[in-house]
CSV table of C-alpha atoms in Angstrom, one decimal:
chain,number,residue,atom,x,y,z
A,46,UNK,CA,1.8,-16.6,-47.3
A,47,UNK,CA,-0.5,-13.7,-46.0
A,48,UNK,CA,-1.8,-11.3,-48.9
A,49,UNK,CA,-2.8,-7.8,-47.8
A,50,UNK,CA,-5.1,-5.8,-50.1
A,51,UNK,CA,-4.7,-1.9,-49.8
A,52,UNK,CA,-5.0,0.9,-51.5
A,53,UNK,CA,-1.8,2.7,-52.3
A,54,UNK,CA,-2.0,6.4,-54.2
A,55,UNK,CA,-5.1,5.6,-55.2
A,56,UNK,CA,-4.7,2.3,-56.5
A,57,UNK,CA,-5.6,-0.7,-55.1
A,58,UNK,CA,-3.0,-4.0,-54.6
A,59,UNK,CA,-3.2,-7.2,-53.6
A,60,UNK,CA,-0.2,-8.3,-52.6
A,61,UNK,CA,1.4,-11.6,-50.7
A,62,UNK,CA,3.4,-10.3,-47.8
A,63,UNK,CA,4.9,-12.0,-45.4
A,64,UNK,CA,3.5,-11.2,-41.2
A,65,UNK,CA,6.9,-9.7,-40.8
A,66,UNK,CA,6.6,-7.4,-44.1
A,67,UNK,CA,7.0,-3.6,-42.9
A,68,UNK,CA,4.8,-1.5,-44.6
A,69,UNK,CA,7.6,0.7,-46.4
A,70,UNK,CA,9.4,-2.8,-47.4
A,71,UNK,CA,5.9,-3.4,-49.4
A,72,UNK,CA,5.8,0.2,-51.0
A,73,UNK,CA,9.6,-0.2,-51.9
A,74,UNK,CA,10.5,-4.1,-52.8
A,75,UNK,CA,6.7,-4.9,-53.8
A,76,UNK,CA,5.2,-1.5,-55.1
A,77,UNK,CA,8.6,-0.1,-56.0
A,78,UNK,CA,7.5,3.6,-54.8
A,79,UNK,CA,10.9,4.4,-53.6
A,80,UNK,CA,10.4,7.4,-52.6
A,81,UNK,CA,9.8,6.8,-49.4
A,82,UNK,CA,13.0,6.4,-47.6
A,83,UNK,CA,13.9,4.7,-44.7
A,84,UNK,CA,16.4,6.3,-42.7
A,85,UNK,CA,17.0,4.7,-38.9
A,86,UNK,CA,14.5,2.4,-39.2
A,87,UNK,CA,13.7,2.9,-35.4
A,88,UNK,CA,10.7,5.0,-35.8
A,89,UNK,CA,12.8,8.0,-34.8
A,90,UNK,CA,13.6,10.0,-38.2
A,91,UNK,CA,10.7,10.4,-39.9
A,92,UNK,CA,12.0,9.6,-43.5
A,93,UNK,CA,9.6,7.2,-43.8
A,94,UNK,CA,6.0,9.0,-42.8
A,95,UNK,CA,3.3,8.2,-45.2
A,96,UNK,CA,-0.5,9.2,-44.8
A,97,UNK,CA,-2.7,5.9,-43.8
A,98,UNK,CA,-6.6,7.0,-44.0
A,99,UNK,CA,-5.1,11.0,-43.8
A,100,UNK,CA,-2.9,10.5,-40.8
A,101,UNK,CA,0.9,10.3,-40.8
A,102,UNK,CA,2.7,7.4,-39.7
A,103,UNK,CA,6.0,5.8,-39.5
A,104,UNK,CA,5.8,3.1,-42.7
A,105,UNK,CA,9.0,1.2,-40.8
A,106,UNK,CA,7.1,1.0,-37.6
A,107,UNK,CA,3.8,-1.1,-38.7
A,108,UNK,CA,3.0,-4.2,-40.4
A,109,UNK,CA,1.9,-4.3,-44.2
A,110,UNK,CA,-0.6,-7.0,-43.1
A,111,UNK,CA,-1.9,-4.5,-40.3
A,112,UNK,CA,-2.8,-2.0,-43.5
A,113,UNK,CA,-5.6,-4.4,-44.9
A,114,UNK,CA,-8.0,-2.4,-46.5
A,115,UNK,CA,-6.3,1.2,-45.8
A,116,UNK,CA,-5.8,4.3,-47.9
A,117,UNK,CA,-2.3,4.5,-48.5
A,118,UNK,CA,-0.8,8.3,-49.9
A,119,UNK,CA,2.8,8.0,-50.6
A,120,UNK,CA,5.3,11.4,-51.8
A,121,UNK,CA,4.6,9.6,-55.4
A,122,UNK,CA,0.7,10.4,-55.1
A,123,UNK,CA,0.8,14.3,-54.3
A,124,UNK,CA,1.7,15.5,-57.8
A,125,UNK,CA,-1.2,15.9,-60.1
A,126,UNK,CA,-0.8,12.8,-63.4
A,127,UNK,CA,0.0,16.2,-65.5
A,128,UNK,CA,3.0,16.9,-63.4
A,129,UNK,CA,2.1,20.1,-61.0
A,130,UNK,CA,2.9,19.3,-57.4
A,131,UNK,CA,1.6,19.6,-54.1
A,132,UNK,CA,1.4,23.4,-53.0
A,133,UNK,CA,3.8,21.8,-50.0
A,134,UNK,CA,6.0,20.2,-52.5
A,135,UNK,CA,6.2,23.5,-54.6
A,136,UNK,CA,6.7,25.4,-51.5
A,137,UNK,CA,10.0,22.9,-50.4
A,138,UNK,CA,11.2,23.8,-54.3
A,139,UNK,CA,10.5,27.5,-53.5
A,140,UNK,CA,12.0,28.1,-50.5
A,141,UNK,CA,15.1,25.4,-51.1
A,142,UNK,CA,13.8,23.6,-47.8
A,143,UNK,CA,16.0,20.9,-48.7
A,144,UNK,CA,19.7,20.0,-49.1
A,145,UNK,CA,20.4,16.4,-49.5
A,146,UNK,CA,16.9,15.5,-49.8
A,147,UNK,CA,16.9,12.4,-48.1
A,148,UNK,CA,14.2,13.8,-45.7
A,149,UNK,CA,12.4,15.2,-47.7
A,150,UNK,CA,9.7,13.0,-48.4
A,151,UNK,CA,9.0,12.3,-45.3
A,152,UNK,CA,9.1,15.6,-44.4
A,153,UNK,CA,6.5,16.7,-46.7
A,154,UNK,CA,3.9,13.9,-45.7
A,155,UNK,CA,4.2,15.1,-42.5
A,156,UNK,CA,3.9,18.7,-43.0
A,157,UNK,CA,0.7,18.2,-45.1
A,158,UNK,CA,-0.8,16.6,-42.3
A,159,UNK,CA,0.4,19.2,-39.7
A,160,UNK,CA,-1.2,21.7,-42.1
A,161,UNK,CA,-4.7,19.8,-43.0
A,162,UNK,CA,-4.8,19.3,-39.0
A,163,UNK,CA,-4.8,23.4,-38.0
A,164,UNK,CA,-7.0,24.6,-40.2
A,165,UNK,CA,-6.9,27.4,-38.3
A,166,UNK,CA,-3.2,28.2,-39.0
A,167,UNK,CA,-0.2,27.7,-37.4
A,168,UNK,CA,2.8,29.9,-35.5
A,169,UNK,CA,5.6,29.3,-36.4
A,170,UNK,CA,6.7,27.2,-33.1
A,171,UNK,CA,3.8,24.9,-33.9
A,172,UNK,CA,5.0,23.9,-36.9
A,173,UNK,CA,8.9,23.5,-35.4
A,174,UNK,CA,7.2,21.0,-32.9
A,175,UNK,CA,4.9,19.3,-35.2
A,176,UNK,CA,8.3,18.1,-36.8
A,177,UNK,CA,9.7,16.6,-33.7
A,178,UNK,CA,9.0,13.2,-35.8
A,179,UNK,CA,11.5,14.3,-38.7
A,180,UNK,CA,15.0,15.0,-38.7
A,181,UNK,CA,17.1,16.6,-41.1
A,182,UNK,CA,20.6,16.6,-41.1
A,183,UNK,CA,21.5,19.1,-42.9
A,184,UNK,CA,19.3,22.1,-43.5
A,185,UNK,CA,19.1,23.4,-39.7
A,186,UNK,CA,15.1,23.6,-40.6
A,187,UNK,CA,14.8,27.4,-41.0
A,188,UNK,CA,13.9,26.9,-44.3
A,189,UNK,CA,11.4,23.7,-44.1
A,190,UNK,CA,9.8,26.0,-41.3
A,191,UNK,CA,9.4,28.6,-43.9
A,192,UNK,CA,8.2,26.3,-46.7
A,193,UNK,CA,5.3,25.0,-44.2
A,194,UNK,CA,4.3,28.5,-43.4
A,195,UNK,CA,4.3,29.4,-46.9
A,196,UNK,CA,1.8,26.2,-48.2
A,197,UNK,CA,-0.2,26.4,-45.0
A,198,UNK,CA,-1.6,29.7,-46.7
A,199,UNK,CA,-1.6,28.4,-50.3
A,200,UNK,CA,-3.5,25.3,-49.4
A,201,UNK,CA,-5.9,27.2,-46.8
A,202,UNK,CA,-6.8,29.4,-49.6
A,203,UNK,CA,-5.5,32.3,-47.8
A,204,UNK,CA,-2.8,33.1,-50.7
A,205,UNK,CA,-3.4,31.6,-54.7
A,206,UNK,CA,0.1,30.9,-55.0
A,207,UNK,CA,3.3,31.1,-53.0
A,208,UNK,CA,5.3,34.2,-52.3
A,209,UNK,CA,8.7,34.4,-54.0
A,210,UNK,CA,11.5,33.5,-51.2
A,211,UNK,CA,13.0,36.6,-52.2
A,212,UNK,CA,10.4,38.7,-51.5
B,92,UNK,CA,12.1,-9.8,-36.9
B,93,UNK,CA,11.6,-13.5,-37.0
B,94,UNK,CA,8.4,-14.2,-38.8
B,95,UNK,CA,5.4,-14.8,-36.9
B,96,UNK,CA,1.6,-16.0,-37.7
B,97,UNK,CA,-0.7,-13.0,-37.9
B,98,UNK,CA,-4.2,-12.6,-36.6
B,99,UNK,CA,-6.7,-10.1,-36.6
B,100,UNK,CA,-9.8,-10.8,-34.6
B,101,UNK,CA,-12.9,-8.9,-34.2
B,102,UNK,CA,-14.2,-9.4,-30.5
B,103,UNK,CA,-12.0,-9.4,-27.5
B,104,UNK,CA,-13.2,-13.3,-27.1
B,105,UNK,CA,-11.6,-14.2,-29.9
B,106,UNK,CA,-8.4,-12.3,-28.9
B,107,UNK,CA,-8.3,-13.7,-25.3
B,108,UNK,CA,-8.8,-17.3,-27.2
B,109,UNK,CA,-5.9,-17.8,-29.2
B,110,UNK,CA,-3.5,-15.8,-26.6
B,111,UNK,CA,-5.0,-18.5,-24.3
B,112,UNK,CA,-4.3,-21.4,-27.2
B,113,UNK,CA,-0.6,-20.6,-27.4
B,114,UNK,CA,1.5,-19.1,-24.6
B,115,UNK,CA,4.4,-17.4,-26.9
B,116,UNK,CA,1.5,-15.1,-28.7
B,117,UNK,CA,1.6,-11.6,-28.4
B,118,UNK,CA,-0.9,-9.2,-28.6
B,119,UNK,CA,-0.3,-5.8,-30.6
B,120,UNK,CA,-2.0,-2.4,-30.7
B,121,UNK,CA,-0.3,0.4,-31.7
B,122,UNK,CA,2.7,-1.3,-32.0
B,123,UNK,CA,5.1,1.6,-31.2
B,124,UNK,CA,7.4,-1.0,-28.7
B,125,UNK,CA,6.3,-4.5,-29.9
B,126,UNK,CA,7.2,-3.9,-33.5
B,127,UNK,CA,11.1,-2.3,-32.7
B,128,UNK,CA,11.5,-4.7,-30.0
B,129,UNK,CA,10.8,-7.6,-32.8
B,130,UNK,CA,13.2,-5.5,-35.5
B,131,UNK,CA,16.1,-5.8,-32.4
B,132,UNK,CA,14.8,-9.7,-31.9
B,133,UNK,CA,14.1,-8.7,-28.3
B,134,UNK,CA,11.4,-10.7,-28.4
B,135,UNK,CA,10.1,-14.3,-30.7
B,136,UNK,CA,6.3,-14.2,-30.9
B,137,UNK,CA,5.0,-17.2,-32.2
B,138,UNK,CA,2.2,-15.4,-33.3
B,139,UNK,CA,0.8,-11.6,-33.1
B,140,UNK,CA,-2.6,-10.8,-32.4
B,141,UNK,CA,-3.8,-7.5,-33.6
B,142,UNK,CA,-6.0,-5.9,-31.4
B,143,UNK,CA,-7.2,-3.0,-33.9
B,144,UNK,CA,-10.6,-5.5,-35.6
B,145,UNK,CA,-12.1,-5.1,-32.1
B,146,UNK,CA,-14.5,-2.5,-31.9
B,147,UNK,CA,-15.3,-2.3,-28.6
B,148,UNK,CA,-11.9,-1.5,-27.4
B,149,UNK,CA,-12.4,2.0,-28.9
B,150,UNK,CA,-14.1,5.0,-27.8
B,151,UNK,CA,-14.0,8.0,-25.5
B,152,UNK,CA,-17.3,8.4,-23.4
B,153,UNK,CA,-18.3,10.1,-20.3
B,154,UNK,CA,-20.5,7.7,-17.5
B,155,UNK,CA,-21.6,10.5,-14.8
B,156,UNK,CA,-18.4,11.3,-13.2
B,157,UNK,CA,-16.7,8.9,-14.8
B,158,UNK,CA,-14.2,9.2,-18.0
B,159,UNK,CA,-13.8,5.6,-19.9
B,160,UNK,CA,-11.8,5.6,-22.4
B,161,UNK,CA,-11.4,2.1,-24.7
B,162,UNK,CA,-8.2,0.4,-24.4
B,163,UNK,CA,-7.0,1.4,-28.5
B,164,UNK,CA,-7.8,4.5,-28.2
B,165,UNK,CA,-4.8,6.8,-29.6
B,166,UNK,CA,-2.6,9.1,-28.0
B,167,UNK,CA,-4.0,11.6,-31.0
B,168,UNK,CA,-7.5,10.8,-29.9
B,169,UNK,CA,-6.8,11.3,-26.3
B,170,UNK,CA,-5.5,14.2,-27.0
B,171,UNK,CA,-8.0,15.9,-29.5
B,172,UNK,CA,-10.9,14.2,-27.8
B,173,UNK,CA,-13.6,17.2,-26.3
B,174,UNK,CA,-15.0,14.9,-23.2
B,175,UNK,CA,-10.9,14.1,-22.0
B,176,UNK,CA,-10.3,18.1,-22.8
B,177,UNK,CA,-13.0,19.2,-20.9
B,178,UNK,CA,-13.2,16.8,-18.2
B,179,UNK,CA,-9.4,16.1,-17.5
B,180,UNK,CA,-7.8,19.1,-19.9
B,181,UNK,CA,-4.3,17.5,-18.2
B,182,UNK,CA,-4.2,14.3,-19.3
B,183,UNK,CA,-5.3,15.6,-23.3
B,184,UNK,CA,-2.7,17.9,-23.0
B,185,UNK,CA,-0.5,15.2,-21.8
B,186,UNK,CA,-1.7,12.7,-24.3
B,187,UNK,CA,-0.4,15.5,-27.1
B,188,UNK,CA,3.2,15.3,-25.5
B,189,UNK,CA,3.7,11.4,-26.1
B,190,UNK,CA,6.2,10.5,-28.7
B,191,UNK,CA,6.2,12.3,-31.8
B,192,UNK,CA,2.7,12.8,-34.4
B,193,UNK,CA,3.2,9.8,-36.0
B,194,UNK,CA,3.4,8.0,-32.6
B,195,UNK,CA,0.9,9.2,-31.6
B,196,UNK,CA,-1.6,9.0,-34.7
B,197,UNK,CA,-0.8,4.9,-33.9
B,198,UNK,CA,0.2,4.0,-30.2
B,199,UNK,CA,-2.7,3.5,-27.9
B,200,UNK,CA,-3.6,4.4,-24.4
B,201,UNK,CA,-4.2,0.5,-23.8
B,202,UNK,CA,-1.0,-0.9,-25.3
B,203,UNK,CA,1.3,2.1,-23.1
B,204,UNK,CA,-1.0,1.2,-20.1
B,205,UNK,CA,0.3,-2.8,-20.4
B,206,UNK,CA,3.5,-2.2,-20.7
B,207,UNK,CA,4.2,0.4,-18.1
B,208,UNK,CA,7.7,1.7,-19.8
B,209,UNK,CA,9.2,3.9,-16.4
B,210,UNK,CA,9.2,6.8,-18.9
B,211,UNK,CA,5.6,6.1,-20.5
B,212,UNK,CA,3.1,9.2,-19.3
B,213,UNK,CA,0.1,7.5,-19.1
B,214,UNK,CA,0.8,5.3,-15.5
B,215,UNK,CA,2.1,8.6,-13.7
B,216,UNK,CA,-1.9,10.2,-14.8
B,217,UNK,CA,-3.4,7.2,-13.9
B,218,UNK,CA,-1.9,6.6,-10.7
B,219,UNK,CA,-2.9,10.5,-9.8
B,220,UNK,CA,-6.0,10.2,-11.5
B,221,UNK,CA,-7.4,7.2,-9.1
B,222,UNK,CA,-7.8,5.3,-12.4
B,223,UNK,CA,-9.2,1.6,-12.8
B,224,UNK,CA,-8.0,-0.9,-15.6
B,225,UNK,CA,-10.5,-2.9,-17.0
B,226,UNK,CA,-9.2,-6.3,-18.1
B,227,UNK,CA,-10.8,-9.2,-20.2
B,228,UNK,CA,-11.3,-10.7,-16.1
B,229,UNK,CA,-11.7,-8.0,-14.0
B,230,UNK,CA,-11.1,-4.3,-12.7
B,231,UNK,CA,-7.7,-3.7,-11.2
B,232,UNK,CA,-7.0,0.1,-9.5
B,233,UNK,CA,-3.4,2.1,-10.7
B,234,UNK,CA,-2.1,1.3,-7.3
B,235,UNK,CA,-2.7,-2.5,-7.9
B,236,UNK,CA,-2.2,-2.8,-11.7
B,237,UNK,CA,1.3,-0.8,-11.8
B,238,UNK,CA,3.9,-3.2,-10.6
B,239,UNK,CA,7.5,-2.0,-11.2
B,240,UNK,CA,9.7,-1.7,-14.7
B,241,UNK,CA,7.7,-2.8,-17.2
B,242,UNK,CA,5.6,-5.3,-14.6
B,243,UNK,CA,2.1,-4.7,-14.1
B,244,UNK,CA,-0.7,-7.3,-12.7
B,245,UNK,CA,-2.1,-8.5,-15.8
B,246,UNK,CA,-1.7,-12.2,-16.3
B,247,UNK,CA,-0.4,-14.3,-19.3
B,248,UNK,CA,-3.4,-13.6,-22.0
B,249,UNK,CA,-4.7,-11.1,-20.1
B,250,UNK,CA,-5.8,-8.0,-21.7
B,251,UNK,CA,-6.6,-4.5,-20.9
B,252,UNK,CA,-10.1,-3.3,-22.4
B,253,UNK,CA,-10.9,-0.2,-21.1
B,254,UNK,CA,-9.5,2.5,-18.2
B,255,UNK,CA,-11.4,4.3,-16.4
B,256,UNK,CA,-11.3,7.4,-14.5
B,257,UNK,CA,-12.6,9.6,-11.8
B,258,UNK,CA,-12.9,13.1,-13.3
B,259,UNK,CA,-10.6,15.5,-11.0
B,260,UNK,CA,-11.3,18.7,-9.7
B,261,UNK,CA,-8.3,19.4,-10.7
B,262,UNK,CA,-5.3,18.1,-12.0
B,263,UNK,CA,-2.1,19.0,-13.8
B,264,UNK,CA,1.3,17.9,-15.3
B,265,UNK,CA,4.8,19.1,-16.2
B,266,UNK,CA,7.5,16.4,-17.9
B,267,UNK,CA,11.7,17.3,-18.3
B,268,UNK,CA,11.9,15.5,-21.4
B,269,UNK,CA,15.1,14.1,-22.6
B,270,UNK,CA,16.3,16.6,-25.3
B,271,UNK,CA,17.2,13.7,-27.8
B,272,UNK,CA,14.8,10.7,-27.1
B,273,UNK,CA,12.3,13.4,-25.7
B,274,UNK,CA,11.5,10.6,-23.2
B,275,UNK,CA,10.8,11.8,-19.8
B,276,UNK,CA,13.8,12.7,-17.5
B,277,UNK,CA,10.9,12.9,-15.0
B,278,UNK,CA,6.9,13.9,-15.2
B,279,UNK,CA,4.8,14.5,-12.4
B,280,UNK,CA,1.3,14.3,-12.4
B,281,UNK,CA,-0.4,16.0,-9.5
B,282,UNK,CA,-4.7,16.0,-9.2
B,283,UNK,CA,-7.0,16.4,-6.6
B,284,UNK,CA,-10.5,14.4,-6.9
B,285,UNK,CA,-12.3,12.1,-5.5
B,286,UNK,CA,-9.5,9.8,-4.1
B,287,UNK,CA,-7.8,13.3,-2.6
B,288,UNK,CA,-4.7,14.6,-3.2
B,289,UNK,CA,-2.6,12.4,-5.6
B,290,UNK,CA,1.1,13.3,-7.0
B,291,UNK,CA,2.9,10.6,-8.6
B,292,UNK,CA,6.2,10.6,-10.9
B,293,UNK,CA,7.5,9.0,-14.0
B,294,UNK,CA,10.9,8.8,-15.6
B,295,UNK,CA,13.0,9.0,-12.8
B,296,UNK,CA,12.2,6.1,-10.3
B,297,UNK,CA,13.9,3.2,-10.0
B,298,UNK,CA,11.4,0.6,-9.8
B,299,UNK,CA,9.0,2.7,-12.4
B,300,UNK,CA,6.4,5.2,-11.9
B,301,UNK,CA,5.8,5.7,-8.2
B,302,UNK,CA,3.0,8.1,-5.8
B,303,UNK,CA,4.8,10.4,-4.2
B,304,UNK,CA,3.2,10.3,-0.8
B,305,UNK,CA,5.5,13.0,1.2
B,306,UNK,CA,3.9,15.8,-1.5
B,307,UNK,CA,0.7,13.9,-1.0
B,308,UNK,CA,0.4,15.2,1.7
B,309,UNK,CA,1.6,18.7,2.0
B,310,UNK,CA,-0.5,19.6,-0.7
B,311,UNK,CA,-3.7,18.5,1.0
B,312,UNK,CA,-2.8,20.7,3.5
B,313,UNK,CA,-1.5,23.6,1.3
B,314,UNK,CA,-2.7,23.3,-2.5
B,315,UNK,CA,0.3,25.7,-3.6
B,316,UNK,CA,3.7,24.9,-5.7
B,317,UNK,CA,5.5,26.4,-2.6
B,318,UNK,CA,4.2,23.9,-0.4
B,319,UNK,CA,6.2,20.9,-2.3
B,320,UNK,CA,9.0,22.9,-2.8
B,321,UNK,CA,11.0,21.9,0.2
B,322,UNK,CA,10.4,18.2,-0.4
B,323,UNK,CA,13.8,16.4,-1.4
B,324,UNK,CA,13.0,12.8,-2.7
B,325,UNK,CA,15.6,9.9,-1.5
B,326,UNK,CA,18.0,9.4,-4.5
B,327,UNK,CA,18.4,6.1,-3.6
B,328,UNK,CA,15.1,5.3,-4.9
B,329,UNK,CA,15.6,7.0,-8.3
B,330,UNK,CA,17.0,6.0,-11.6
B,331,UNK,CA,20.8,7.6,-12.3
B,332,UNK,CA,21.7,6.5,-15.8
B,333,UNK,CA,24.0,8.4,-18.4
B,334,UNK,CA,21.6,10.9,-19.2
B,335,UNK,CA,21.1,12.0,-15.5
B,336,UNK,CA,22.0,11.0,-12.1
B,337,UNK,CA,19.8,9.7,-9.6
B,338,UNK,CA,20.7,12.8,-7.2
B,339,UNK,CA,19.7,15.0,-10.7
B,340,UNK,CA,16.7,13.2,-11.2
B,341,UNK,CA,15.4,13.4,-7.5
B,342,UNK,CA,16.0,17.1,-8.1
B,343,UNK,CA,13.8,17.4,-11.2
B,344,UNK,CA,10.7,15.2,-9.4
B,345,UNK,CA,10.5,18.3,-6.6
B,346,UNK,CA,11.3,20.7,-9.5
B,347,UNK,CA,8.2,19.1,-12.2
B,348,UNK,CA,5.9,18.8,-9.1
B,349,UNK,CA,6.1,22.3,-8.6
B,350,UNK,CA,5.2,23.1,-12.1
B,351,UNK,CA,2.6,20.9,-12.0
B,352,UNK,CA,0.6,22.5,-8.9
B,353,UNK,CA,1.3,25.7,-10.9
B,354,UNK,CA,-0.1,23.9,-14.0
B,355,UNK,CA,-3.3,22.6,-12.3
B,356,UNK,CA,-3.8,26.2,-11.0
């Protein structure tokens, strides 16, 4: 059987896949991170984005062999060990971007990339059609758009911490 | 999917080698169609050949008037990449409407290019653009290498290495995209360089992306969007399925052209 060695939240694996493996089935059956969902399984939803080597990508839609040797982030490696999160995962929490929270972790992934790729900021239509890759049933996105905008600042240093949603 | 033996060679030799050593091999580079066409068991590889060892299918450089641009390059790097936005700012800014970011940050110029999907963006540009594709065997122009739905000219084993393309004087592109697969209803890419005045459509023909010679040549002889305008495409010639008819999507080819001159400026 094919082993893949990778490096997932910082750890490295080496685990026996079969060619077929998807990546997410290794992070969920293998690694047991499963928090990152699959929804359609068609590359279409998003629930599944991960970061490989800083980018987003569809963990249903590649190989686990075709990983060997990457930098895998999952939702499970943004939180510091002592339990603060992610300025985008504090900013979801903040802003209740979320209502079932199936999407969410994929989501997240993607928005930190949208956010580490504009350093120069984003409008707020940028950041509706950076999600095109993400879909979510059920909160009409008004509020995931305002959780982006919010943690773009935070983690572009233009704001310590995030402002209240009730402000 | 049915399993498959994996593969990941380093030089393109290697590559063409074992596609050549067993005929139901399959290469794969981004993988955005190969891999859900394997999940739907469209298709039984015996094997899969991953194209992303090979370092000299990547890269973005300029050679004198000349863009080449390495067959796994991705759609993000086509679109992000400062010779393709300065030299051809339509095709980046086309590159950045393929898919969604996470299609993009994997699927590759080359691996769209082979496949020639009627909605894909890339063979519309190309066929505009007076591109060449580079194969393992030989140079083979847009005209020549685009044959039809999802037929080009490559050969069994064959593989695409590298496009090339004039730069334009100018060039520009408008797509209807589908408002839930956010595929293309119809795209028209319309340039004028060194092989003329080029338009040609994706999306909404029915034998796959097709020059579009009538608006050819009225805009050689008036570079404005009012001089396509009054062109009406055949709708026998177009695709009518449930998310437009053929009449609709005739319609929308006169309707994108015009955007497009209007793009290109």
């Amino acid at each position: 059987m094919p082993q893949v060695t990778l490096t997932v939240n910082g750890t490295k694996h080496t685990v026996e896949v079969e060619a077929r493996t998807l990546l997410v089935e290794l992070l969920r059956e293998k690694l047991r991170l499963t928090g990152t969902h699959v929804g359609c399984d068609t590359s279409q939803c998003g629930a599944c984005v991960v970061h490989m080597g800083g980018d987003s990508i569809k963990s249903c839609t590649i190989l686990a062999v075709q990983c060997e040797g990457a930098e895998v982030t999952t939702i499970e490696g943004l939180a510091k060990p002592d339990g603060t999160l992610h300025p985008m995962q504090e900013a979801f929490r903040e802003y209740h971007a979320l209502q079932c929270g199936f999407c969410t972790p994929g989501m997240v992934m993607s928005a930190i990339d949208l956010v580490n790729k504009h350093p120069q900021g984003l409008t707020e239509q940028e950041i509706r059609e950076g999600l095109e890759g993400n879909i979510c049933r059920c909160t009409g996105y008004h509020n995931i758009v305002k959780a982006i905008a919010a943690a773009a600042d935070v983690m572009h240093g233009k704001r310590s911490e995030l402002a209240r949603a009730a402000e | 999917m049915y399993d498959f033996t994996y593969h990941k060679p380093s030089s393109v030799a290697d590559a063409v080698k074992l596609l050549a050593a067993d005929p139901d091999a399959r290469p794969i580079s981004g993988g955005m169609t190969l891999l859900p066409a394997l999940k739907l068991r469209l298709n039984k590889p015996s094997a899969v050949v991953d194209l992303s060892g090979i370092a000299e299918l990547r890269g973005i450089r300029r050679e004198g008037s000349t863009i080449v641009i390495g067959a796994m390059t991705k759609h993000y790097e086509v679109a992000t990449s400062p010779e393709i936005k300065s030299a051809i700012p339509a095709l980046a800014a086309m590159a950045a409407t393929i898919g969604d970011t996470q299609v993009r940050n994997r699927g590759t110029m080359g691996g769209s290019v082979a496949n020639n999907d009627p909605s894909a963006d890339y063979p519309a540009a190309l066929l505009a653009l007076g591109g060449t594709i580079q194969t393992d065997k030989r140079k083979i122009s847009a005209d020549d290498f685009f044959q039809g739905v999802f037929a080009t000219a490559l050969e069994m084993g064959e593989l695409v290495t590298a496009i090339h393309i004039p730069v334009p004087e100018k060039a520009g592109y408008a797509k209807m995209r589908n408002p839930a697969s956010r595929y293309s209803m119809a795209g028209v890419f319309v340039a004028k360089g060194p092989h003329g005045v080029r338009v040609a459509a994706n999306g909404a023909g029915a034998n796959g992306s097709f020059r579009v010679k009538e608006m050819e040549a009225a805009l050689a002889a008036n570079w404005s969007p009012e001089a396509v305008a009054g062109i009406k495409l055949d709708p026998f010639l177009m695709n009518g399925d449930i998310h437009g008819s053929a009449e609709y999507r005739a319609h929308l080819v006169t309707v994108m052209a015009k955007r497009a001159v209007a793009e290109a400026g």
